[in-house]
Coordinates of C-alpha atoms and ligand atoms in Angstrom, one line a residue:
Chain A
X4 CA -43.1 44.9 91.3
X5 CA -45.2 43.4 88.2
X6 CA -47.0 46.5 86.3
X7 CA -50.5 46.0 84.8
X8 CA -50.4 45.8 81.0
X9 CA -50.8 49.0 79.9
X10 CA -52.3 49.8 76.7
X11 CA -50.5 51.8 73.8
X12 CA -52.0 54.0 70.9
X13 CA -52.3 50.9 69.2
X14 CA -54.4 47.3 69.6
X15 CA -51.5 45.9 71.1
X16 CA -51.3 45.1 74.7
X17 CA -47.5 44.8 76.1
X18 CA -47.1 44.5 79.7
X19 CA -44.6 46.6 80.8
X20 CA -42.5 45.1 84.3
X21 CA -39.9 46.1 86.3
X22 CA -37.9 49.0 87.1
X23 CA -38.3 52.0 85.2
X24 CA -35.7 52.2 81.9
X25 CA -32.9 54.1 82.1
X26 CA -31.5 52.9 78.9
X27 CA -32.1 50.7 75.5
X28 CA -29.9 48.6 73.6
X29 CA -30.7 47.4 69.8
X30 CA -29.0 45.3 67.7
X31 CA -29.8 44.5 64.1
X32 CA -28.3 43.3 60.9
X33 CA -29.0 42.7 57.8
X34 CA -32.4 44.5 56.8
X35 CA -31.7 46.3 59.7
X36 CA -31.8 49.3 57.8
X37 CA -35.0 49.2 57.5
X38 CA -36.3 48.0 60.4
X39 CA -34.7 51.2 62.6
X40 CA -36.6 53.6 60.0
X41 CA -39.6 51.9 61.0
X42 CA -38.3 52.7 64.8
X43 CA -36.2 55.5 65.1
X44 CA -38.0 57.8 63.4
X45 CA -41.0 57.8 66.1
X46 CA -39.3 59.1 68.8
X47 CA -40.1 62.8 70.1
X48 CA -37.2 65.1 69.8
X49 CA -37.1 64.7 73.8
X50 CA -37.7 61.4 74.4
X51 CA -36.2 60.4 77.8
X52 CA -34.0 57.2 77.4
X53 CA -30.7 57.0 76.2
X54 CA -30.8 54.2 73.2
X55 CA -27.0 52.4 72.2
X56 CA -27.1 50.7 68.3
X57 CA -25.2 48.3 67.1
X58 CA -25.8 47.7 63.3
X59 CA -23.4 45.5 61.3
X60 CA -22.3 46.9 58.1
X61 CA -19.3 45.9 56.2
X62 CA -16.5 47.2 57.6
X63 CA -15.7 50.3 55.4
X64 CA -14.0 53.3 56.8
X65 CA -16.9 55.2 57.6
X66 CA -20.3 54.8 58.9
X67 CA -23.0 57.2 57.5
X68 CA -26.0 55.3 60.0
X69 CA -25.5 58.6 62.2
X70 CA -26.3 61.0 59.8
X71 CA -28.5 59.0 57.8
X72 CA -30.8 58.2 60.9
X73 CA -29.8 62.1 62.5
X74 CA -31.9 63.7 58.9
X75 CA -34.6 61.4 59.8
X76 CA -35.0 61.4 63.5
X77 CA -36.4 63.9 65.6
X78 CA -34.3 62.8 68.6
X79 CA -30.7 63.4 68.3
X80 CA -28.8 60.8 66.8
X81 CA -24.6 60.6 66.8
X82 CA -22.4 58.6 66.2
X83 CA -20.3 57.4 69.6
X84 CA -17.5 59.0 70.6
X85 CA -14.7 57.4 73.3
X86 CA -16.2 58.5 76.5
X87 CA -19.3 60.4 75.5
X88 CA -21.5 61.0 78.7
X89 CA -24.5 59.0 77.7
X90 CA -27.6 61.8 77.4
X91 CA -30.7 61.3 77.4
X92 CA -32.6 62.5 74.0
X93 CA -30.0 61.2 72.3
X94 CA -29.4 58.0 70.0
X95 CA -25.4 56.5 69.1
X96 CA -24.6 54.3 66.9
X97 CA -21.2 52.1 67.1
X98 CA -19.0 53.7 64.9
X99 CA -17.6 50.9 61.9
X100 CA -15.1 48.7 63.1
X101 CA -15.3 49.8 67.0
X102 CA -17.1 47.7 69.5
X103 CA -19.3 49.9 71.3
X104 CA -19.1 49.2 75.2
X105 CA -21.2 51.1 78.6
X106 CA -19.1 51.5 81.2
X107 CA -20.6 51.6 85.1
X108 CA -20.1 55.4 85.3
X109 CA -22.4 55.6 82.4
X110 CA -20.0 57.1 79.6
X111 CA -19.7 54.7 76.3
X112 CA -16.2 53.4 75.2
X113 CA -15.0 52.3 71.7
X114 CA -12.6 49.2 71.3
X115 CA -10.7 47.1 68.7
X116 CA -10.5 43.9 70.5
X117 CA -11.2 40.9 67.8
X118 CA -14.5 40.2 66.4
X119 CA -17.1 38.4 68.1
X120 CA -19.2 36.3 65.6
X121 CA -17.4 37.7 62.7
X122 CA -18.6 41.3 64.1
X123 CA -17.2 44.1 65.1
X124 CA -18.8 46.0 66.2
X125 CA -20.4 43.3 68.0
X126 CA -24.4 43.2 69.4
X127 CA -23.2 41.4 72.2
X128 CA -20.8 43.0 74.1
X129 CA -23.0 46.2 73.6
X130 CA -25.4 44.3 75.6
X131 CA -23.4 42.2 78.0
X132 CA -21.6 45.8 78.9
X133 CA -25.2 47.4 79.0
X134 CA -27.0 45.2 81.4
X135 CA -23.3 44.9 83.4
X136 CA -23.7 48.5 84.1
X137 CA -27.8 49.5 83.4
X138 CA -28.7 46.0 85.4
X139 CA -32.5 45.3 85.3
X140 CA -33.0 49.3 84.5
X141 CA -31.9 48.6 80.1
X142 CA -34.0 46.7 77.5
X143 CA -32.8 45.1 74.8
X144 CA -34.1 44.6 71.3
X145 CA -33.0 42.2 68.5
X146 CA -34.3 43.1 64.8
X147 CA -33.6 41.7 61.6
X148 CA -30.2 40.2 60.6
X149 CA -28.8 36.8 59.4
X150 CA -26.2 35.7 62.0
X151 CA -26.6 34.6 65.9
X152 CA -24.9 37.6 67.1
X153 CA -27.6 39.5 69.9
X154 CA -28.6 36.1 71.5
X155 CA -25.9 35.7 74.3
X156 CA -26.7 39.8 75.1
X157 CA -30.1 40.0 74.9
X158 CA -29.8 36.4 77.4
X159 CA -27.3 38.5 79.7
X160 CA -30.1 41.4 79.5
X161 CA -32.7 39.2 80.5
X162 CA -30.9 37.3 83.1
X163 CA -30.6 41.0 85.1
X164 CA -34.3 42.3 84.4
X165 CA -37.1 41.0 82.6
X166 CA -37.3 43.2 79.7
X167 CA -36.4 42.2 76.0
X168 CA -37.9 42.3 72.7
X169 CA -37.1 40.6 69.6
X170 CA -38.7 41.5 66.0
X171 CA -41.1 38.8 64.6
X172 CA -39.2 36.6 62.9
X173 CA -41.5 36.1 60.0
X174 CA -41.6 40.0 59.9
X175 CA -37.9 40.7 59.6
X176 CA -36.4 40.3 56.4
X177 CA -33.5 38.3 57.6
X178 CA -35.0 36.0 61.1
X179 CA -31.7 34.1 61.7
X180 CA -30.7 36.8 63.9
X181 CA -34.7 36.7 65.9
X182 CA -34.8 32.9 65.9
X183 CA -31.0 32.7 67.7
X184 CA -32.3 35.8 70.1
X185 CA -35.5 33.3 70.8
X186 CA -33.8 30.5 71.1
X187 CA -31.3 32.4 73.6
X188 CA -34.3 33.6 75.2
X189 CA -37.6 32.3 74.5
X190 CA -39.4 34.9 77.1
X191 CA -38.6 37.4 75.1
X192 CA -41.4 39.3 73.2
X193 CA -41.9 39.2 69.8
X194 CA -43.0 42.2 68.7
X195 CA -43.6 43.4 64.7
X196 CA -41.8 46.7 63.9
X197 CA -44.8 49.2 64.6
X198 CA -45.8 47.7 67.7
X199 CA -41.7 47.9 68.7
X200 CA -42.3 51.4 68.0
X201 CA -45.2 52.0 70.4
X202 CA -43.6 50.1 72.8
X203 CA -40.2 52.5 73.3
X204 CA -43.0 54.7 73.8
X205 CA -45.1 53.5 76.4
X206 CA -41.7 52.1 78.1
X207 CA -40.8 55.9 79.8
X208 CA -44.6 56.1 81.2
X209 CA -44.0 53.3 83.5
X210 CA -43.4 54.5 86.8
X211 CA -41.1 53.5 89.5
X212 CA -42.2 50.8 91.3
Chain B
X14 CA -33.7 69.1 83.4
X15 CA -29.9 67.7 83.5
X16 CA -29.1 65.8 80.4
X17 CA -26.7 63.8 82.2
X18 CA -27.7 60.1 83.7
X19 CA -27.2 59.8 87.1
X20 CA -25.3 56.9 88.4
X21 CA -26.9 53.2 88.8
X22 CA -29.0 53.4 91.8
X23 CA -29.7 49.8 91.0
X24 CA -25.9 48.3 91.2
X25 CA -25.3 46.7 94.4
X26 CA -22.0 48.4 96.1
X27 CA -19.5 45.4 96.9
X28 CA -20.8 43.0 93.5
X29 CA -17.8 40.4 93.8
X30 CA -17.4 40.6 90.5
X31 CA -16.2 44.1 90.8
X32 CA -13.9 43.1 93.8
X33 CA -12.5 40.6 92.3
X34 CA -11.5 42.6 89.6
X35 CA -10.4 45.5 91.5
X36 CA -7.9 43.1 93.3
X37 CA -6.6 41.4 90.9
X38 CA -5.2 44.2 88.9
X39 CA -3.8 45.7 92.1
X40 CA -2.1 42.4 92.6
X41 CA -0.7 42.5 88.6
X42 CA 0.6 46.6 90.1
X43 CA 2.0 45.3 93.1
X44 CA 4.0 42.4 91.5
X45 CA 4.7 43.5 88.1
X46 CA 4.0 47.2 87.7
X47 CA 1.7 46.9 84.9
X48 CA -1.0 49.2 85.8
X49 CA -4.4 49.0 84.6
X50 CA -6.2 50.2 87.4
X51 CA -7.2 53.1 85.1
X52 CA -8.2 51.3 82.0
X53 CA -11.9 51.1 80.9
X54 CA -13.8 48.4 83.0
X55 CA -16.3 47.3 80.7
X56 CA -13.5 46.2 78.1
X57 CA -10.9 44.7 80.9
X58 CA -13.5 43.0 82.6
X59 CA -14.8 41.2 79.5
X60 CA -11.1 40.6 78.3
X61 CA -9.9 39.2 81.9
X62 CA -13.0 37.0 81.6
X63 CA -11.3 35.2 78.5
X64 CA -8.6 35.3 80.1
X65 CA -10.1 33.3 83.2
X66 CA -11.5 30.5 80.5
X67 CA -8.3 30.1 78.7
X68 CA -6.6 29.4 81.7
X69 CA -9.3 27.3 82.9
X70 CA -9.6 29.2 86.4
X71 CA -13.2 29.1 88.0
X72 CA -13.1 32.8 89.4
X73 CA -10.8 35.6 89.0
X74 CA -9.6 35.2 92.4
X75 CA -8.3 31.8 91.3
X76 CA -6.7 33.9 88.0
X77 CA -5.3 36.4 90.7
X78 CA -3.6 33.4 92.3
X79 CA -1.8 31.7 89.4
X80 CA -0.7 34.9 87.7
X81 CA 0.6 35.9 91.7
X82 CA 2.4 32.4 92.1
X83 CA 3.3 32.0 88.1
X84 CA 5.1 34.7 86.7
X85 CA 5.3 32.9 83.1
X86 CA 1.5 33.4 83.0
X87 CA 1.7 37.7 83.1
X88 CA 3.3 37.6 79.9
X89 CA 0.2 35.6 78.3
X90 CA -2.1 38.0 80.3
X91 CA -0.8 40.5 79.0
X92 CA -1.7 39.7 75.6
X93 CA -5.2 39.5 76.7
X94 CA -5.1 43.2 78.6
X95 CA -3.7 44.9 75.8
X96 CA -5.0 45.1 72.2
X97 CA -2.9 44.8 69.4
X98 CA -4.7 45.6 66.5
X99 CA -3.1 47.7 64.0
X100 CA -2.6 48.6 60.0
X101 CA -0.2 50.7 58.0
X102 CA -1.3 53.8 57.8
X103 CA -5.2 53.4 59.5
X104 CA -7.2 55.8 58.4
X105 CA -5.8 57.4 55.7
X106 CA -7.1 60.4 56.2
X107 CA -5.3 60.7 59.3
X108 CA -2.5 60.7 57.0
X109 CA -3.3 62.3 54.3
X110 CA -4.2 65.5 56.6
X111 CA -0.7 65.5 58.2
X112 CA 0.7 65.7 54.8
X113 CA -0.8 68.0 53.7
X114 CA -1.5 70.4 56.8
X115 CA 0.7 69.2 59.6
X116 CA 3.5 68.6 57.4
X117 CA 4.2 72.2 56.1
X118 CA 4.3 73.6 59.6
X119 CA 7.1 70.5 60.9
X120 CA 9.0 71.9 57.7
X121 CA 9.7 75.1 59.7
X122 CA 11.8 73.1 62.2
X123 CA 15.8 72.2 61.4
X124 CA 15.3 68.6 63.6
X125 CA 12.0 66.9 64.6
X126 CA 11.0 64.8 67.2
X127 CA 8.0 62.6 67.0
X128 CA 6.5 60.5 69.6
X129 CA 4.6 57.1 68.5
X130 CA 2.9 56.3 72.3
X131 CA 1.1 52.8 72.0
X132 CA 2.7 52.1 69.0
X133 CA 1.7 48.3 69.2
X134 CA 3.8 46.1 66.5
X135 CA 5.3 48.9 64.6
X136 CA 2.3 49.8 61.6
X137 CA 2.1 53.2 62.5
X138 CA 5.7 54.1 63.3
X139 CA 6.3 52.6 59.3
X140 CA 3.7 54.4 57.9
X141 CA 5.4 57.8 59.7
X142 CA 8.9 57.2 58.4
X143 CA 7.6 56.6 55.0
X144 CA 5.6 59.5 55.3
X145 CA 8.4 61.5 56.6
X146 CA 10.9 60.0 53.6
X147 CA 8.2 61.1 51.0
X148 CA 8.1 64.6 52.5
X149 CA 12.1 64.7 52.6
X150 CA 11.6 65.1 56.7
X151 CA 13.2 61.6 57.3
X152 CA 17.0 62.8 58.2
X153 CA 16.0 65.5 60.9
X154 CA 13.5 63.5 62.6
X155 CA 13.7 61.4 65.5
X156 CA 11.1 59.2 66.3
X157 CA 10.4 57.5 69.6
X158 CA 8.0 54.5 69.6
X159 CA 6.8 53.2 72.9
X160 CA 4.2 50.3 74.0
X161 CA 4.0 48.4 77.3
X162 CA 3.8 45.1 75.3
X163 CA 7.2 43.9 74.9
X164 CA 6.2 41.1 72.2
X165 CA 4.6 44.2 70.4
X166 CA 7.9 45.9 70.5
X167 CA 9.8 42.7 69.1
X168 CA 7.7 43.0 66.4
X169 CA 7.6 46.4 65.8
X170 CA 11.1 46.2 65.4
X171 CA 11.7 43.6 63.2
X172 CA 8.7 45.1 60.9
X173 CA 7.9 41.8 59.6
X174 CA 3.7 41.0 58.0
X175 CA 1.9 38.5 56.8
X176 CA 1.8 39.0 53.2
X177 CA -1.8 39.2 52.9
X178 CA -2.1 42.2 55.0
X179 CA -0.3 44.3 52.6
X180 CA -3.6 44.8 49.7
X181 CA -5.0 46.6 52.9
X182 CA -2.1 48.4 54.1
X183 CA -0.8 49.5 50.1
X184 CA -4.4 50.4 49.5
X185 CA -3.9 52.8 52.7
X186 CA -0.7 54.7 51.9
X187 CA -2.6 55.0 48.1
X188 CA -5.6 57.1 49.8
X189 CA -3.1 58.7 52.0
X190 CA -2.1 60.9 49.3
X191 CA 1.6 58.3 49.0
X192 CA 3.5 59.6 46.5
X193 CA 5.8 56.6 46.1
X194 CA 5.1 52.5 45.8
X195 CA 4.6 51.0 49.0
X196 CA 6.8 48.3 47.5
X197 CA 9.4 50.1 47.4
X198 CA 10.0 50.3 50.9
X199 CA 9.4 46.0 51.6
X200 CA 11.2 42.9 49.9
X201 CA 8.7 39.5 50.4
X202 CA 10.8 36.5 51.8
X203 CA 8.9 33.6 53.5
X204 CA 5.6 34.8 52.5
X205 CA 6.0 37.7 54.7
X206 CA 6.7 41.3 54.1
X207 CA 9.5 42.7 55.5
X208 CA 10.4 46.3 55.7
X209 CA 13.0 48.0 54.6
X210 CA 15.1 48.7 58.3
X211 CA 16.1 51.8 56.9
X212 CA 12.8 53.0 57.9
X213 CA 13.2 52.5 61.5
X214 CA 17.1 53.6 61.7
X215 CA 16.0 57.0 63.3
X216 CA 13.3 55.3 65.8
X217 CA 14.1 54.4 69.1
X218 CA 11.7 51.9 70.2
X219 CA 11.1 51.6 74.1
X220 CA 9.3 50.0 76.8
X221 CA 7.2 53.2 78.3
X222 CA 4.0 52.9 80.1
X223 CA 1.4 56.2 79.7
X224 CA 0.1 55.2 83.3
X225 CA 3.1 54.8 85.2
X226 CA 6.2 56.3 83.6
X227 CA 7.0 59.9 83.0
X228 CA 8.0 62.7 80.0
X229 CA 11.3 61.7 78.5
X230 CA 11.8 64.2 75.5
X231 CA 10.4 67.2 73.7
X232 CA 8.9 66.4 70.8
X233 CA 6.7 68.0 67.9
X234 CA 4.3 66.1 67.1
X235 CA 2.4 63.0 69.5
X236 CA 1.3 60.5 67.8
X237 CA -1.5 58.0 70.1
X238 CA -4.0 56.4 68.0
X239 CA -6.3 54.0 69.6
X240 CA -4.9 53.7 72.9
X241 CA -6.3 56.0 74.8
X242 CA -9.9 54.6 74.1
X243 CA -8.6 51.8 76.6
X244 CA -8.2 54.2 79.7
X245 CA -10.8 55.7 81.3
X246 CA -11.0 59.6 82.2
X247 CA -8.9 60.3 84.8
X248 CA -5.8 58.0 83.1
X249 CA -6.6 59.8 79.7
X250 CA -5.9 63.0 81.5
X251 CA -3.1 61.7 82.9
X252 CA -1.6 60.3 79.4
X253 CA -2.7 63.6 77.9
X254 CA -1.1 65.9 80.8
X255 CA 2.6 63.4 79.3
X256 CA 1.8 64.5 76.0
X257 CA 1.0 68.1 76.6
X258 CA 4.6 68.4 78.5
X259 CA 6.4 66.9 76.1
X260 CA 5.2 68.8 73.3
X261 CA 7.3 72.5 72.1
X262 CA 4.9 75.6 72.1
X263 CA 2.4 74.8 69.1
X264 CA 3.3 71.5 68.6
X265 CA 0.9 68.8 67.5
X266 CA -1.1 65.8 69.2
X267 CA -3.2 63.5 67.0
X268 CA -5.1 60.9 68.0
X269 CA -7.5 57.9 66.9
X270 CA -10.4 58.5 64.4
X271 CA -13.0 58.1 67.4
X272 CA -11.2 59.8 70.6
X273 CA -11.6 63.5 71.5
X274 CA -10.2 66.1 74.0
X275 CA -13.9 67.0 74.0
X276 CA -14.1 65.0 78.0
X277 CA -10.7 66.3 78.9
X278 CA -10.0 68.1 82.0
X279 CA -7.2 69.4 79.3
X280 CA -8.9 69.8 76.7
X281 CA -8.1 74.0 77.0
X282 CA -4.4 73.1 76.4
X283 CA -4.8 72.4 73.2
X284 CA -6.8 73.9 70.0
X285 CA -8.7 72.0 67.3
X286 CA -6.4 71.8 64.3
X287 CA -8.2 69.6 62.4
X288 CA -11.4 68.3 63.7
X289 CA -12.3 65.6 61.1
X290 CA -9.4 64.2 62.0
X291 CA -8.6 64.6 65.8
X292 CA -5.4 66.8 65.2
X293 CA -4.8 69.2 67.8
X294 CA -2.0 72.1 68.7
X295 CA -1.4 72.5 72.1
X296 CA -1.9 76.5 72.6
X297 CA 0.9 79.2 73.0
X298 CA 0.6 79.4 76.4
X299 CA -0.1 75.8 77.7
Ligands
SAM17 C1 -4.9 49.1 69.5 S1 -3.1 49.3 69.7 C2 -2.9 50.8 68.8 C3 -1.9 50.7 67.7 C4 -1.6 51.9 66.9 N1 -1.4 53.1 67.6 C5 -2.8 52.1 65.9 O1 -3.6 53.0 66.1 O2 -3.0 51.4 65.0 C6 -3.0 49.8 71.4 C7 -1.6 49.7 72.0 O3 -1.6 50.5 73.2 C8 -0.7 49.8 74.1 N2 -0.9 50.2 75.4 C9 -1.8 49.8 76.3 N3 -1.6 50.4 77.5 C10 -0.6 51.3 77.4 C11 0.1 52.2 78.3 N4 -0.3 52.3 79.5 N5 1.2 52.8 77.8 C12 1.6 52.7 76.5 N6 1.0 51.9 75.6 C13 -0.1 51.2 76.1 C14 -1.0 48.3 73.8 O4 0.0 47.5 74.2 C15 -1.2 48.3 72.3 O5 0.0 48.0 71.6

């Protein structure tokens, strides 16, 4: 079920496999900041897939990601409530200090279990949970950041489909995070930020198989 | 278009992962009546996992055995199903908003009742009774604390920390709007903090499930912070439907900083009393 390489607005050709994506995980860390306002910002307001971020900050009270990112964005972008119905057109972001977790029946749940890799929220069990309950039908996608948290999700990802993307290492302004992801997974693509972009794009023009 | 995903037409029906799970937590009903055949999936499943490794069991089937055929072992599971993580007075706000809206209407009332559900080792139930002594509320009240964890409990009722929790939890009851010293209510022996049990001399602390077990008092105000984000929808309702019974005409449920009665089959029960900060009133005529 292989689709042809299909070519985006820019020079870059990704090949774009599998089933069609119903959802997509990111992960990023430190100069993650700016990598998702090199991202986030090109979506349309109705852009079709669901997209779950984790983004480590230190672990104040209060996250402002959603509302920084919602000024910005034209999709909507909130930060995750217990239970939310995941939508489509819509971006959440892990509120601080909540792991961030997809259940089967498609809702998102929050949780305080301990930190995994120092994190919480933690990439990983955003994507572990994701794939458990998207299977080969989520991506995931590791940007910048300066710890090894992503690698074991983004693997788990893979493992059930064949879509993942990390930043290019030498692109992001902390690779640590990359290199683990590519170590994790080294058929991964690496992608630079704007070609991550166009790729979310051309992701929802793949048909079904 | 409906802005709702569909369910995975991808996931296989009958995954043995899922079975497995499925059984073993009807095995942990059937022999110990803990029941967490409601809770959130994506968390138990990852937690049960750990579980599987520390015990060193290949599959959860082999888990379901041992914890079948060793009782000892349900009490270390346990740790691993529930969470207990927990500060004096977590999100101040919270706090600060009962004080200084919640508060004036409890005022109204000659005795209180307040129920703590999931009160996990004890934070929250001290940071209500010193709220409640700073407000001059402490003699009417009542408070009820309940967990399933009975190690939680202990330790929620000996009200004993680690010393180097309490910069976070003083820092708290500061932004709460605390109008006393939190070391007033504390002595340090052994490195430890341990609170004043005068605090807890109008709490009854009891073993009370919000799956299995039923209404037990009319109370004012619900406290359940952080819990429900372990159940999943139908066993919220079910722990909400508790609270809503309990609670007098107009009195007040508050939960954790991230849960909502927004998903709620009950959510019309109850009004919006202060959305920031997930207070509710139950309506006059729920
Ligand atoms: C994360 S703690 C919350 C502690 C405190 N309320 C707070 O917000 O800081 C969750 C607590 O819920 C308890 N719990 C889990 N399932 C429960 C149930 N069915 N009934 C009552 N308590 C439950 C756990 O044992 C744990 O102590």
């Amino acid at each position: 079920m292989k689709k042809s390489a299909i070519q985006p607005q820019g020079q870059t050709v990704i090949q774009v496999t599998g089933v069609p994506k119903e959802a997509i995980v990111i992960g990023a860390s430190a100069g993650g900041v700016e990598a998702l306002s090199a991202i986030l910002p090109h979506l349309p307001a109705d852009y079709p897939i669901p997209v779950m971020v984790v983004i480590h900050l230190p672990p104040d009270r209060k996250s402002l990601m959603a509302e920084l990112f919602d000024a910005k964005c034209a999709v909507a972008v909130r930060e995750a409530d217990d239970k939310v119905p995941i939508e489509r057109s819509t971006v959440y972001f892990a509120p601080a200090d909540y792991h961030l977790l997809v259940e089967t029946d498609r809702r998102l749940s929050l949780s305080s279990e301990e930190p995994v890799l120092f994190s919480r929220p933690a990439i990983d069990i955003l994507f572990e949970t994701a794939a458990d309950a998207f299977g080969p039908a989520v991506t995931g996608i590791v940007l910048s950041g300066a710890n090894k948290d992503g690698a074991a999700g983004l693997k788990a990802i893979y493992d059930r489909g064949d879509q993942v993307v990390v930043q290019t290492p030498d692109q992001a302004r902390a690779p640590d995070m990359p290199l683990a992801a590519l170590a994790a997974v080294p058929q991964a693509r690496t992608l630079p930020l704007e070609a991550i972009a166009d790729h979310l794009l051309t992701l929802h023009r793949a048909e079904a198989p | 278009m409906d802005a709702k995903i569909s369910p995975d037409p991808h996931r296989p029906v009958g995954r043995t992962d899922d079975i497995e799970i499925r059984l073993l937590l009807e095995a942990i009903f059937q022999k110990y009546h803990y029941d967490f055949r409601g809770y959130a999936m994506a968390s138990v499943k990852r937690r049960l996992n750990q579980a599987r490794q520390k015990f060193g069991c290949a599959t959860l089937s082999a888990l379901q055995d041992r914890v079948l055929h060793e009782p000892e072992l349900m009490t270390e599971l346990l740790s691993f199903l529930t969470v207990q993580v927990s500060e004096l007075f977590r999100d101040p706000q919270y706090f600060r908003t009962l004080r200084e809206k919640v508060i004036p209407h409890l005022r109204t009332y000659p005795s209180l009742k307040v129920w703590i559900a999931g009160c996990s080792t004890g934070e929250e139930l001290y940071s209500f009774a010193i709220l409640f002594r700073e407000e001059g509320l402490e003699s009417r009240t009542l408070f009820y604390a309940t967990d399933i964890n009975p190690e939680a409990l202990k330790k929620a009722e000996a009200g004993i920390y680690d010393l180097d929790r309490l910069k976070l939890f003083t820092e708290n009851h500061r932004l709460s709007g605390g109008k006393s010293s939190l070391s007033d209510y504390y002595r340090t022996a052994y490195g430890a903090a341990v609170f004043d049990k005068s605090l807890r001399k109008n709490c009854v602390f009891s073993d009370h499930s919000l799956a299995t077990d039923a209404v037990f008092a009319e109370t004012h105000l619900c406290s359940c912070r952080n819990v429900l984000i372990y159940f999943d929808c139908a066993l919220q309702d079910r722990a909400i439907g508790l609270f809503q019974s309990s609670l007098i005409r107009k009195g007040f449920l508050g939960l954790g900083a991230k849960e909502t009665l927004r998903f709620s089959r009950r959510s019309e029960a109850f009004s919006e009393f202060a959305r920031g900060e997930r207070l509710y009133q139950k309506r006059d005529l729920a």
